[in-house]
Amino acid sequence: MASLLPLLCLCVAAAHLAGARDAFPTEGPTGTAWEFHGQSPPSGQPSPALDNWEEASEWTSWFNVDHPGGDGDFESLAAIRFYYGPARVCPQPLALEARTTDWALPATVGERVHLNPTRGFWCLNREQPRGRRCSNYHVRFRCPLEAAWGTWGPWGPCSGSCGPGRRSRRRSCPVEDKCPGRPLEAQKCVRPQCPGCNPDTCGCPNHVLLGVVVTPSGRPLSGARVFLQGWPGTVATSNAHGNFRVPGICASSQANISAQVDGFSAGMAQAQANGSVSAVVTVVLKKLEKPYLMKHPESRVREAGQNVTFCCKASGTPTPKKYSWFHNGTLLNRRELRYGAQLELRGLRPDQAGTYHCKAWNDAGTIRSAAAWLTVLAPGQPACDPQPLEHLIKLPDDCGQPDGSPAYLDVGRCPDVRCPGPMVSGPRCGDTSTRCCSVRRLQSQAVRCSGYVLPVKVVAECGCQKCLPSRALVRGRVVAADSGEPLRFARILRGREPIGFTSYQGDFTIEAPPSPERLVLTFLDPSGEFVDAVRVLPFDPWGTGVYHEVKAMRKRVPVILDASQSNRIPLGELRDESPMGELVLPPGAFRFANGRPYLGAVEARVTFVDPRDLASVAAAPSDLLFLDHDGELTPLRTYGMFSVDLRATSSGEQLQAGPLAVRVAAGQIHMAGHAEALRLWSLDPSTGLWEEEGRFQREAPTGPRVRREERVFLVGNVEVRERRLFNLDVPERHRCFVKVRVYANDKFTPSEQVEGAVVTLVNLEPAPGFSANPRAWGRFDSAVTGPNGACLPAFCHEEQPDAYTALVTATLGGEELEPVPSRPRPLPAAVGVTQPYLDRLDYRRTDHEDPAFKRNGFRINMAKPRPGNPAEARGPVYPWRSLRECQEAPLTDSHFRFARVEADRYEYNVVPFREGAPASWTSDFLAWWPNPQEFRACFLKVRIQGPQEYMVRAHSAGGSHPRTQGQLYGLRDARSVRDPQQPSTSAACVEFKCSGMLFDQQLADRTLVTITPQGSCRRTAINTLLRDYLARHPPPALTDDPIAFSMLAPLDPLGHNYGVYTVTDQSPRLAKEIAIGRCFDGSSDGFSREMKADAGTAVTFQCQEPPTGRPSLFQRLLESPASALGDIRREMGEVARAQARANGPLRTRRGRAWQ
């Protein structure tokens, strides 16, 4: 059966494409067929009638999901949305454009194609001229820009003549049916009270009202208080089955009946007659849900005198209606500003600058938003300084200083600040024309290096320009925590909304919404073998891509319970350890979702996340936060989490149960005061927040005497209903923040900070006297590094430095990063923390005690800074209320550091671009990344046979575009990595600039790529498929030089069979990391950090050590290129002639001798 799974998955993928093919007719009135005979438009020009648009619109990026074969080439809109995500194409595209992968129009190649913007593109082989088949096409769509509503009109009159009513108001959209949302808004209003339905006005002594109070799932609610509109007090109370009876209510009165019960929101329904003397009503009550913010206020920049609008939006049950706004922590006057969910400030003054946040209320509680910053510029004050800031880049090694030290060049950068938007007439929650401080003008310079001149463009002037749209992208992979196998086709929910599935390899790509601070995802395993993985994934709202690996926890082996008997299930079964506690299920505790009792056999799977096992932290759900009484997110310290899956063995139907007893061994809780503060929590999967279910109490002794060796238990109760994840937690008040930065290498240059790295901090509970030997973990947090690093929450203690310890790790695109070493003693200048605070923190890298351990993290004592101590006032640990100081700390303040392990990689771009700051992109023909919305990374795998590891350089220059031909795009150096299975073989994954359209999207360029290894090397083999492909797609590049390999890079994403690895992503760093992982693995869909040198290579070189005293080939080329090339050609000629005499000529498939 297992062997059928790959075939089944391939069939699922094929079904999407096959379904798309079946949906396309050969001809039809809804599709446009293009057939060209005679004169055709010039190559490289847009398709006819695609440039003149009356309404505001823009093109999407290019998509290609199908390769021509069988009946032709099919690019269906349904398949594009399936593979690229539904958000990548608007719901109603205006038009579609198609080009071949050589960027030619259908007219140019003389092919008949069909285009329909609502269905896609198709090309049929049978419709083409004789002897011709459809080319490989990619397509893009024209989508309308989002229009903005006008201001709301006045409120209309209240409906009805008495009692409750409704009133409404309208707004207009400049483009009909194009604005998001509704044109009509309604709210409740009240007129004078109507005469109530009472025994004097509508009483019917012989009539009766029969009702029931239930939950949305149909479970009856007992003890509900029932009210009749217009009648004083309670008229009935529901019984154990949720039923109630009210006599004297006229059957035809259509009375409004409401009900209330603790823990649920009030509900109302209208009675309906079901006979001449009786009426029935069903009142549905939803469980109270605390407010959860769907939209936070966003920071704004304005000039004095302009207006600004901040917006909040909260969900919950009931829906929050009350909002309050605060400026710098002070409550604003509601009556004066007349605010609700929106706060509008008109005619801004400088004193109104600062922070703004909102609070939302409902019957269940309150929530506080994140703070938004308002910057108010004085008249004439520039938001963007035209003088660029310093930004140093490292030049190639052969452009270094005379003393051998590396050389750096200041290429400048523009500050990452927003500019004020234009004056608008009405309130708007979003700045539709947001402007940013970005590059206005570049200046060309030249740097003299050894034997050549290096071109470079530096920032000459900054200015306010339209911001590039930022998309917060999260990519990752879901795997089993115990085996690493991928979770294939797992359903993905964002909150309660289904948004897609994982791939066959468990991969996923999610675009985070623009406003929420938290991205809450749930991964549902279709096989039912894994616990629902609820994760809160940090992301970068400014657009830097982030990669996460999600570990799914396998459910425990089921046990069969007798529903009529008492059952006990242990919580925690570590070897040589007693259980943390147990779950007690009394007889008769099971029922169906509608409340009907169940008395048969029960299949129970209770899976426990044991914090005494440090490896279990990777599979723990959510992020251990809850909402306190002030509406602030507050951390929890866990003593274990468990999921409960109960099913009827006969039907497999999911069961509910309760009340169940949770018994926790008090001896397992070591922290002072935690046994008294322990509570039971359940997880709301839609918000990722934990909500309190109840408290624990010490179990009273059951016998006359209790032996001293008997265990003492804390007991709490829980109901297993819709929620299935529970937590044994203690709210913790000793809180701090830890400052961490990530750098491109271990030189820790300020300009080489890395954004988009995921830093994780795990709080540990140390065993007494052994701070480096933790007894258990207590919580975990993750954050994404931005332009100024990351601040991670943690537990800390001021008086006892080792009361809490922390383990900190960092990854980038799945790659583990290295912290600064601590052996034999940590150096303050390297670690980034000054003395004596460093000693108090007791910094230790994970390999401190044993060099054989992995060097992927460090441990510290969480010593809270002491007030009045200047040595501890500037990081790296900050008090809880000093988050802003941590976030804005300058580079000179203390912080912990990580660096990339692969320091032997070098990148140089002629046009500078900071991959972590999308706003630094510049529209220049020599830009390495021509499209700031979609980044395509290309790598070539170079195999090297030699006694050591070698540096390999890729030189990328313009190849076929008239504006860039012969001009340098950039350089890439990568050191080869040794294959652990072959001591004398290594391989390098070298990046080159992808071929394709340049920034103007008018004409494609095939990049001229030259690969040159350092040392005495000669080319011995070229991938056969790659060589044949390049021969079929002229013009060829000169490849006669045996010391290098040159090619005009292909436009097609060829794949591992050619030794070429191409990944397209909305984040340049993620695209590169994924491509490198595939290149190491030698596959088009795998991922590895262990080099497989023989798999998927493009070109092979053989290298040897030069004689003692003789400079390397790389150095000889730099110092005297002509002489070195002459020597090499002479040596290679001698070798070739010797091989020819010994073996005869080697024939190619075309019969030509290859020498």
Coordinates of C-alpha atoms in Angstrom, one line a residue, residues 154-600:
P154 CA -25.1 61.4 7.1
W155 CA -27.1 58.8 9.1
G156 CA -30.7 58.3 7.9
P157 CA -33.8 58.3 10.2
C158 CA -34.4 55.5 12.6
S159 CA -36.8 52.8 11.3
G160 CA -40.1 52.0 13.0
S161 CA -42.3 54.1 15.1
C162 CA -41.3 52.8 18.5
G163 CA -38.8 50.7 20.3
P164 CA -35.6 49.4 18.7
G165 CA -34.9 50.2 15.1
R166 CA -32.0 50.6 12.6
R167 CA -30.6 53.5 10.7
S168 CA -28.2 53.5 7.9
R169 CA -25.7 55.6 5.9
R170 CA -24.1 55.3 2.5
R171 CA -20.8 56.0 0.8
S172 CA -19.8 56.0 -2.8
C173 CA -17.0 54.4 -4.8
P174 CA -15.3 56.3 -7.7
V175 CA -15.1 53.0 -9.7
E176 CA -18.3 51.0 -9.6
D177 CA -18.1 47.6 -7.8
K178 CA -14.3 48.0 -7.3
C179 CA -14.0 49.2 -3.7
P180 CA -13.6 46.5 -1.0
G181 CA -16.4 46.3 1.5
R182 CA -20.0 47.5 1.5
P183 CA -21.5 50.8 0.5
L184 CA -24.1 50.6 3.2
E185 CA -23.5 50.7 7.0
A186 CA -26.3 50.2 9.6
Q187 CA -26.5 50.5 13.3
K188 CA -29.0 50.1 16.0
C189 CA -31.2 53.0 17.2
V190 CA -34.0 53.4 19.7
R191 CA -37.3 55.2 19.6
P192 CA -39.8 55.6 22.5
Q193 CA -40.6 52.2 24.0
C194 CA -43.3 50.2 22.4
P195 CA -46.2 48.7 24.4
G196 CA -44.8 45.3 25.6
C197 CA -46.4 41.9 25.2
N198 CA -47.8 41.2 28.7
P199 CA -50.9 39.4 30.1
D200 CA -53.0 42.6 29.7
T201 CA -52.2 43.1 26.0
C202 CA -51.4 39.7 24.4
G203 CA -52.0 37.0 27.1
C204 CA -53.5 33.7 26.0
P205 CA -54.2 31.6 29.1
N206 CA -54.6 28.3 27.1
H207 CA -51.5 28.8 24.9
V208 CA -47.9 27.7 25.6
L209 CA -44.4 28.4 24.3
L210 CA -42.0 25.5 24.1
G211 CA -38.3 26.2 23.7
V212 CA -34.8 24.8 23.8
V213 CA -31.4 26.5 24.5
V214 CA -28.5 24.9 22.6
T215 CA -24.9 25.6 21.4
P216 CA -24.2 25.9 17.7
S217 CA -23.2 22.2 17.6
G218 CA -26.6 21.3 19.1
R219 CA -25.5 20.5 22.6
P220 CA -28.3 21.5 25.1
L221 CA -27.5 24.1 27.8
S222 CA -29.0 23.6 31.2
G223 CA -29.7 26.4 33.7
A224 CA -30.2 29.1 31.0
R225 CA -32.2 32.1 32.1
V226 CA -35.0 32.8 29.7
F227 CA -36.5 36.3 29.1
L228 CA -39.5 37.6 27.2
Q229 CA -39.1 41.0 25.6
G230 CA -41.3 43.5 27.5
W231 CA -41.7 41.2 30.5
P232 CA -39.8 41.9 33.7
G233 CA -37.5 39.2 35.2
T234 CA -36.9 35.6 34.2
V235 CA -39.8 33.7 32.7
A236 CA -38.2 30.3 32.7
T237 CA -35.0 28.3 33.2
S238 CA -33.9 25.5 30.9
N239 CA -33.7 22.0 32.3
A240 CA -30.9 19.4 32.0
H241 CA -31.9 18.8 28.3
G242 CA -32.0 22.5 27.5
N243 CA -35.8 22.7 27.3
F244 CA -38.1 25.3 28.9
R245 CA -41.9 26.0 28.9
V246 CA -43.7 29.3 29.2
P247 CA -47.5 29.2 29.5
G248 CA -49.8 32.1 28.5
I249 CA -47.8 33.2 25.4
C250 CA -50.0 33.6 22.4
A251 CA -49.0 31.3 19.6
S252 CA -49.3 34.0 16.9
S253 CA -47.5 36.7 18.9
Q254 CA -44.0 36.0 17.4
A255 CA -42.6 37.0 20.7
N256 CA -38.8 37.8 21.0
I257 CA -37.2 35.3 23.4
S258 CA -33.7 35.8 24.8
A259 CA -31.6 33.5 26.9
Q260 CA -28.4 33.9 29.1
V261 CA -26.1 31.4 30.7
D262 CA -22.7 32.0 32.3
G263 CA -19.8 31.7 29.9
F264 CA -21.9 32.3 26.8
S265 CA -23.1 35.4 25.0
A266 CA -26.7 36.3 25.2
G267 CA -28.9 35.0 22.3
M268 CA -32.3 36.0 20.9
A269 CA -34.8 34.3 18.6
Q270 CA -38.4 34.8 17.5
A271 CA -41.1 32.3 18.5
Q272 CA -42.9 30.6 15.6
A273 CA -46.4 29.1 15.8
N274 CA -46.6 25.4 15.3
G275 CA -50.2 24.9 16.1
S276 CA -53.3 26.9 17.1
V277 CA -52.3 27.0 20.8
S278 CA -48.5 26.5 20.8
A279 CA -45.4 28.1 19.6
V280 CA -41.8 26.9 19.5
V281 CA -38.4 28.7 19.6
T282 CA -34.7 27.6 19.6
V283 CA -32.2 30.0 21.1
V284 CA -28.6 29.4 20.1
L285 CA -25.9 30.6 22.4
K286 CA -22.3 30.9 21.5
K287 CA -19.5 30.6 24.0
L288 CA -17.9 33.8 25.1
E289 CA -14.7 34.6 23.3
K290 CA -12.3 37.3 24.3
P291 CA -11.6 40.0 21.8
Y292 CA -8.8 39.4 19.3
L293 CA -7.4 42.1 17.2
M294 CA -7.7 41.6 13.4
K295 CA -6.3 45.0 12.5
H296 CA -3.7 47.0 14.5
P297 CA -3.2 50.7 14.0
E298 CA -0.3 51.4 11.6
S299 CA 2.5 54.0 12.0
R300 CA 2.1 57.2 10.0
V301 CA 4.2 60.2 8.9
R302 CA 2.3 63.5 8.4
E303 CA 3.1 67.2 8.0
A304 CA 1.7 69.7 10.4
G305 CA -1.8 70.6 9.4
Q306 CA -2.6 67.3 7.7
N307 CA -5.0 64.7 8.9
V308 CA -4.5 61.1 10.0
T309 CA -6.7 58.2 10.7
F310 CA -5.8 55.2 12.9
C311 CA -7.9 52.0 12.7
C312 CA -8.6 49.1 14.9
K313 CA -10.7 46.0 14.3
A314 CA -11.4 43.3 16.8
S315 CA -13.3 40.0 16.6
G316 CA -14.8 38.0 19.4
T317 CA -18.1 36.7 20.8
P318 CA -20.0 38.9 21.1
T319 CA -18.4 41.2 18.6
P320 CA -16.6 44.1 20.4
K321 CA -18.4 47.4 20.0
K322 CA -16.5 49.5 22.5
Y323 CA -13.1 51.0 21.6
S324 CA -10.9 53.4 23.5
W325 CA -7.8 55.2 22.1
F326 CA -4.7 56.3 24.0
H327 CA -2.0 58.8 23.1
N328 CA 1.4 58.2 24.9
G329 CA -0.6 56.0 27.4
T330 CA -3.2 58.7 28.2
L331 CA -6.9 58.0 27.4
L332 CA -8.3 60.3 24.7
N333 CA -11.6 62.0 25.2
R334 CA -14.2 60.0 23.4
R335 CA -16.9 62.8 23.2
E336 CA -14.4 65.4 22.0
L337 CA -12.9 63.2 19.2
R338 CA -16.0 61.1 18.6
Y339 CA -14.1 58.0 17.9
G340 CA -15.0 54.4 17.7
A341 CA -13.0 51.7 15.9
Q342 CA -11.4 54.6 13.9
L343 CA -9.5 57.6 15.4
E344 CA -9.4 60.6 13.1
L345 CA -7.1 63.6 14.0
R346 CA -7.5 66.7 11.8
G347 CA -5.2 69.6 11.5
L348 CA -2.3 67.9 13.2
R349 CA 0.0 69.8 15.6
P350 CA 3.6 68.8 16.6
D351 CA 2.5 68.0 20.2
Q352 CA 0.2 65.2 18.8
A353 CA 3.2 63.2 17.7
G354 CA 4.0 60.0 19.7
T355 CA 2.4 56.6 20.2
Y356 CA -1.2 55.6 19.7
H357 CA -2.9 52.4 20.7
C358 CA -6.5 51.2 21.1
K359 CA -8.3 48.9 23.4
A360 CA -11.4 46.8 22.5
W361 CA -14.0 45.4 24.9
N362 CA -16.8 42.8 24.9
D363 CA -18.5 40.8 27.7
A364 CA -15.5 38.3 27.8
G365 CA -12.7 40.8 28.3
T366 CA -10.5 43.4 26.7
I367 CA -7.5 43.4 24.4
R368 CA -4.8 46.1 23.7
S369 CA -3.3 46.7 20.3
A370 CA 0.3 47.2 19.4
A371 CA 1.5 50.8 19.5
A372 CA 1.6 52.9 16.3
W373 CA 3.9 55.8 15.9
L374 CA 2.8 59.2 14.5
T375 CA 5.5 61.5 13.3
V376 CA 4.5 65.1 12.7
L377 CA 6.9 67.1 10.5
A378 CA 7.3 70.8 11.0
P379 CA 6.7 73.0 7.9
G380 CA 9.7 72.7 5.6
Q381 CA 11.2 69.7 7.5
P382 CA 12.3 67.0 5.1
A383 CA 11.2 63.5 5.8
C384 CA 14.0 62.1 3.7
D385 CA 17.5 63.5 3.8
P386 CA 18.8 63.6 0.2
Q387 CA 22.3 62.9 1.5
P388 CA 22.7 59.0 1.7
L389 CA 23.9 57.3 4.8
E390 CA 27.1 55.2 5.0
H391 CA 26.8 51.7 3.7
L392 CA 30.0 49.7 3.4
I393 CA 30.3 46.7 1.1
K394 CA 33.3 44.4 0.9
L395 CA 35.2 44.4 -2.4
P396 CA 36.6 41.2 -3.9
D397 CA 39.8 39.8 -2.4
D398 CA 41.8 40.9 -5.4
C399 CA 40.7 44.5 -4.8
G400 CA 42.1 44.4 -1.2
Q401 CA 44.5 46.7 0.6
P402 CA 48.2 46.5 0.0
D403 CA 48.7 44.8 3.3
G404 CA 46.4 42.0 2.3
S405 CA 43.4 43.2 4.5
P406 CA 40.0 43.4 2.8
A407 CA 38.9 46.6 1.2
Y408 CA 35.5 48.2 1.8
L409 CA 33.7 50.8 -0.3
D410 CA 30.9 53.2 0.8
V411 CA 28.1 52.7 -1.7
G412 CA 25.6 54.7 0.4
R413 CA 22.0 53.8 1.4
C414 CA 18.8 55.7 2.0
P415 CA 17.3 55.7 5.5
D416 CA 14.4 53.3 6.0
V417 CA 11.8 55.9 6.8
R418 CA 8.3 56.8 5.5
C419 CA 7.4 60.1 3.8
P420 CA 4.1 62.0 4.4
G421 CA 1.3 61.1 2.1
P422 CA -0.8 63.6 0.2
M423 CA -3.7 65.5 1.8
V424 CA -6.9 63.4 1.5
S425 CA -10.5 64.6 1.9
G426 CA -11.9 61.8 4.1
P427 CA -10.7 59.4 6.7
R428 CA -8.7 56.4 5.4
C429 CA -7.4 53.5 7.3
G430 CA -4.6 52.8 4.8
D431 CA -2.3 55.0 2.9
T432 CA -3.0 54.1 -0.7
S433 CA -0.2 56.2 -2.0
T434 CA 2.4 55.5 0.7
R435 CA 5.8 57.0 -0.1
C436 CA 9.2 55.9 1.2
C437 CA 12.7 57.4 1.3
S438 CA 14.5 55.5 -1.5
V439 CA 17.2 55.9 -4.2
R440 CA 16.6 58.8 -6.5
R441 CA 19.9 58.9 -8.4
L442 CA 22.9 56.5 -8.8
Q443 CA 26.4 57.5 -9.8
S444 CA 28.9 55.2 -11.7
Q445 CA 32.4 54.7 -10.3
A446 CA 35.3 52.4 -11.1
V447 CA 37.6 50.5 -8.6
R448 CA 41.0 49.4 -9.8
C449 CA 41.8 45.8 -8.9
S450 CA 44.6 43.4 -9.8
G451 CA 44.5 43.2 -13.6
Y452 CA 41.0 44.6 -14.1
V453 CA 38.6 47.5 -13.3
L454 CA 35.6 46.8 -11.2
P455 CA 32.5 48.9 -12.1
V456 CA 30.2 50.0 -9.3
K457 CA 27.2 52.3 -8.9
V458 CA 26.8 54.2 -5.6
V459 CA 23.8 56.1 -4.2
A460 CA 24.2 59.8 -5.0
E461 CA 20.8 61.1 -3.9
C462 CA 17.8 60.0 -1.9
G463 CA 14.2 61.2 -2.2
C464 CA 10.6 60.5 -1.4
Q465 CA 9.1 58.1 -4.0
K466 CA 6.2 55.6 -4.1
C467 CA 7.0 52.6 -1.9
L468 CA 7.3 49.2 -3.4
P469 CA 4.5 47.0 -2.3
S470 CA 5.7 44.8 0.6
R471 CA 4.4 41.3 1.1
A472 CA 5.2 39.5 4.3
L473 CA 6.0 36.0 3.0
V474 CA 6.4 33.0 5.2
R475 CA 7.7 29.7 3.7
G476 CA 8.4 26.5 5.4
R477 CA 8.0 22.8 5.7
V478 CA 5.9 20.6 8.0
V479 CA 7.6 17.4 9.1
A480 CA 7.1 14.7 11.8
A481 CA 8.9 15.5 15.0
D482 CA 10.0 11.9 15.5
S483 CA 11.0 10.8 12.0
G484 CA 11.4 13.9 9.8
E485 CA 8.9 12.6 7.2
P486 CA 6.9 15.4 5.5
L487 CA 3.2 16.0 6.3
R488 CA 1.9 15.7 2.8
F489 CA -1.2 17.6 1.7
A490 CA -2.0 18.8 5.2
R491 CA -4.8 21.3 5.3
I492 CA -3.7 24.8 6.4
L493 CA -6.0 27.1 8.3
R494 CA -5.3 30.8 9.1
G495 CA -7.5 31.3 12.1
R496 CA -10.7 29.5 11.1
E497 CA -10.2 30.1 7.4
P498 CA -8.9 27.4 5.1
I499 CA -6.1 28.8 2.9
G500 CA -4.5 25.9 1.2
F501 CA -2.5 22.6 1.6
T502 CA 1.1 21.6 2.1
S503 CA 2.8 20.0 -0.9
Y504 CA 4.0 16.4 -1.4
Q505 CA 7.2 17.4 0.3
G506 CA 5.4 19.1 3.2
D507 CA 6.3 22.6 1.9
F508 CA 4.0 25.7 2.2
T509 CA 4.0 29.3 1.3
I510 CA 1.8 31.8 3.1
E511 CA 1.4 35.5 2.6
A512 CA 0.7 37.1 5.9
P513 CA -2.1 39.7 6.1
P514 CA -0.8 43.3 6.2
S515 CA -2.1 44.3 9.6
P516 CA -2.1 41.5 12.3
E517 CA 0.8 41.2 14.6
R518 CA 0.4 37.4 14.8
L519 CA 0.2 34.9 12.1
V520 CA -1.7 31.9 13.5
L521 CA -1.7 28.8 11.4
T522 CA -3.1 25.3 12.0
F523 CA -1.9 22.3 10.0
L524 CA -4.4 19.4 9.9
D525 CA -3.0 16.0 9.0
P526 CA -5.4 14.2 6.6
S527 CA -4.4 10.8 8.0
G528 CA -5.3 11.7 11.5
E529 CA -2.0 10.3 12.9
F530 CA -0.6 13.7 14.0
V531 CA -1.9 16.2 16.6
D532 CA -3.2 19.4 14.9
A533 CA -0.1 21.6 14.7
V534 CA -1.1 25.1 15.9
R535 CA 1.7 27.5 15.3
V536 CA 2.3 31.3 15.8
L537 CA 4.9 32.0 13.1
P538 CA 6.8 35.3 13.3
F539 CA 7.2 37.2 10.1
D540 CA 8.7 40.4 8.8
P541 CA 5.9 42.9 7.9
W542 CA 8.3 44.9 5.7
G543 CA 8.6 42.1 3.2
T544 CA 11.7 40.1 4.1
G545 CA 10.9 36.4 3.6
V546 CA 11.1 34.1 6.6
Y547 CA 11.5 30.3 6.6
H548 CA 10.1 28.0 9.3
E549 CA 10.3 24.3 9.9
V550 CA 7.2 23.1 11.7
K551 CA 7.5 19.9 13.7
A552 CA 4.2 17.9 14.0
M553 CA 3.7 15.6 17.0
R554 CA 2.6 12.1 16.4
K555 CA -0.4 11.0 18.4
R556 CA 0.1 8.3 21.0
V557 CA -1.0 4.7 20.4
P558 CA -4.7 4.5 21.1
V559 CA -6.0 2.7 24.2
I560 CA -9.5 1.2 24.4
L561 CA -11.6 2.4 27.3
D562 CA -14.9 1.2 28.7
A563 CA -17.3 4.2 28.9
S564 CA -19.1 2.6 31.8
Q565 CA -16.0 2.3 34.0
S566 CA -13.5 4.7 35.6
N567 CA -10.3 5.1 33.5
R568 CA -6.9 6.6 34.1
I569 CA -4.4 7.7 31.5
P570 CA -0.9 8.8 32.6
L571 CA 0.5 12.2 31.5
G572 CA 4.2 11.8 30.6
E573 CA 6.0 8.5 30.3
L574 CA 9.7 9.4 30.2
R575 CA 12.1 6.6 30.8
D576 CA 13.4 6.6 34.5
E577 CA 10.9 9.4 35.3
S578 CA 7.6 9.3 37.1
P579 CA 4.6 10.6 35.2
M580 CA 3.8 14.3 35.6
G581 CA 0.2 13.3 36.5
E582 CA -2.8 11.5 35.1
L583 CA -6.1 12.1 33.4
V584 CA -9.1 10.5 35.2
L585 CA -12.2 9.8 33.2
P586 CA -15.2 8.8 35.4
P587 CA -17.9 6.4 34.2
G588 CA -20.6 7.9 32.0
A589 CA -18.4 10.9 31.1
F590 CA -18.6 10.5 27.3
R591 CA -21.2 11.9 24.9
F592 CA -21.7 12.9 21.3
A593 CA -21.4 16.5 20.1
N594 CA -25.2 17.0 20.4
G595 CA -25.1 16.0 24.1
R596 CA -26.4 12.5 23.7
P597 CA -24.7 10.1 26.1
Y598 CA -22.3 7.4 24.7
L599 CA -21.8 4.1 26.6
G600 CA -19.8 2.0 24.2

